[in-house]
Amino acid sequence: MDVMGDKATLFETGRFVQPSGRDEAGEAAEEVRQRLAAEAGDVEAMSVLGAMLLRRGDLDGAEPQLRAATAAGDRAAANNLGVLLHQRGYAEEAAGWWRVAAVAGSAAAAHALGRHHRERGDEPAAEYWLRQAAEQGHVLGAYALADLLEHRGDDGAEHWLRSAAERGHREAAYRLARILDRRAAGEGSGTAGRAGRRGQAARDAAAGAPSAGDGADGGSGRSAAEEAEQWYRQAAARGHRRAALHLGAILEKRGRLKEAGRWYLTSAKDGEPRAACALGFLLRDAGDTESAAVWWLRAAQEGDGNAANALGALHAERGEHQTAERWYRAAMDAGDDNGAYNLGLLCAEQGRTTQAEQWYRRAAYAGHREAANALAVLLLQVGDAAGAEPWFSKAAEAGSVDAAFNLGILYAGRGEDANALRWYERAAAAGHAEAALQVGMARLREGDEPAAERHLRCAAGGGSAEGAYRLATLLDARRPPQPAHELGETAHEKTECEEWYERAASQGHRRAQVRVGMLAATRGDVVEAARWYRRAAEAGSRNGAFNLGLLLAREGSEPEAALWWTKAADAGHGRAALRLALVYARRGELAEGQRWADRAVTLGSPEVAERAARLRDALRQELSA
């Protein structure tokens, strides 16, 4: 129960007015004046004097004045007498006087009486009196009624929260914003979490589940998310630290980082550890790691596990493993399962497999899905496929995309293609590029090109080089034959399949690099063709080395071409070996030519082997002549 529960009544009646900046001498003079009037029998003066003494803490002096005014029918005095008796521990007698004042029309007394009944579990009576207060415009009454209704799951809570918020109640504004925020999330416009490098929990504080309400926009034409932001802003401006945190999260998601940082800072300075943690992430993203560490430290010391994890990751990146471990343990002590998972990662990086398994298991048993996936991977690496499978399944069922993909790999390795495809499809639906590639390849084998193309596009768009290459080959097979170009001709405009080949090639895909080189050569772009062939050859592609040799030989650089053909032939390229045999035969180095002809017979296709055999026999005859 608030001290001086009838403050609003005292000020609104005009019988107790204290201008701002009034000095103690003025207060004393006013008290003397009211006391003289009270002694002369002025009921209003008795009520005001009692209120003054009550506010000052002089309960003994206030009580006779309030009782005398109450006996004379002053409802404000009856309310304040109830406050005085409540402070002295006489709750039932206090309730009696509040009832007298409430029946006489005191909204403040009705509010106090409603709270009295709620504290004793009499919710029907509490609702009756709180509604009386709220309907008279009493802010605290409206808020208390809303709290009672929300506790019961009554949709009418939102109306009274809005009523209190509109009259300046900051907690009502915050709670109204939370309702609207959850509704916005249910409509698909809620804020999303962000995770750190080492499995840190999402730092977006504004996430929530949808709730019922009477209209998404409060009749204003705005969306629930827009109105939620307005109420967060109003509560934050009145010093509500959690509202400032949520407002910062909304602004950060929108990209207004400076304003988000200001609200995080406001909330953090007011003692909100989650805001200090979020501010740390914002500073880290801006490149100010040292300042970020200061705020993470402040949040971690106040029990924020996310901040402790962030400090652990920071020290781990610096190679300070003991300090990192200490903070990860602090995160665990704060109830954050990411701490155990991160300890597992730290031990795994150091080769401490036994300890890594221990920490992964601890986090996995606590329901950490990525820890379950990491544990399964670790078990698979040591040959325990039977032990890995249930953990992959548990993680995948809990929503781990990586685990779903890994489960697909596990089933594919056993030849259980149907089960593998089912998990690949699940991972692909969640945006896993490599899983989409596997689904696309399966659809290609089934002859379903439209479905294959759809999944290959997802894979390629998700960054899979192999997906981009496979998509390019699919599109390439469909396009009509292009007219041949002589080297040096003006290049034509690139097709979509060439763009996908180039994307795969730029990601280091060697076959795509060779194909881009071939397409460039077809367009007559010798320089571009040589560049891609060289990149593929230097990365170990024997086809790239062979084609580069052809290009160089055509340009008159046969000695350099021979070097690349040698590299290709050493890697098992039959046509390169045949080319070398011809080169050495022309130079008159018959024995060397015969050696490469022998290699070509062994390495080449039937056609190449036949030609190489004829050349080898001719060279042998020449050598024996």
Coordinates of N, CA and C in Angstrom, one line a residue, residues 80 109 172 176 210 245 355 462 555 576:
N80 N -7.7 9.5 4.4 CA -6.4 9.7 5.0 C -6.3 9.0 6.4
A109 N -10.1 6.5 -2.1 CA -10.5 5.5 -1.1 C -10.9 4.2 -1.8
A172 N 1.8 1.6 -16.7 CA 0.7 1.2 -17.6 C 1.1 1.4 -19.0
L176 N 1.1 -1.7 -21.6 CA 0.3 -1.6 -22.8 C 1.1 -1.8 -24.1
P210 N 2.2 -13.7 -28.9 CA 1.0 -12.9 -29.1 C 0.0 -13.0 -28.0
L245 N 14.8 0.1 -22.7 CA 15.5 -1.1 -23.3 C 14.7 -1.5 -24.5
Q355 N 36.7 -33.0 -22.2 CA 36.0 -31.9 -21.5 C 34.9 -31.2 -22.4
G462 N 21.9 -18.8 -51.3 CA 22.4 -18.9 -50.0 C 23.9 -19.0 -49.8
E555 N 48.3 -19.1 -78.9 CA 48.9 -17.8 -79.0 C 50.4 -17.8 -79.2
A576 N 46.3 -34.2 -72.2 CA 47.5 -33.4 -71.9 C 48.7 -34.2 -72.2

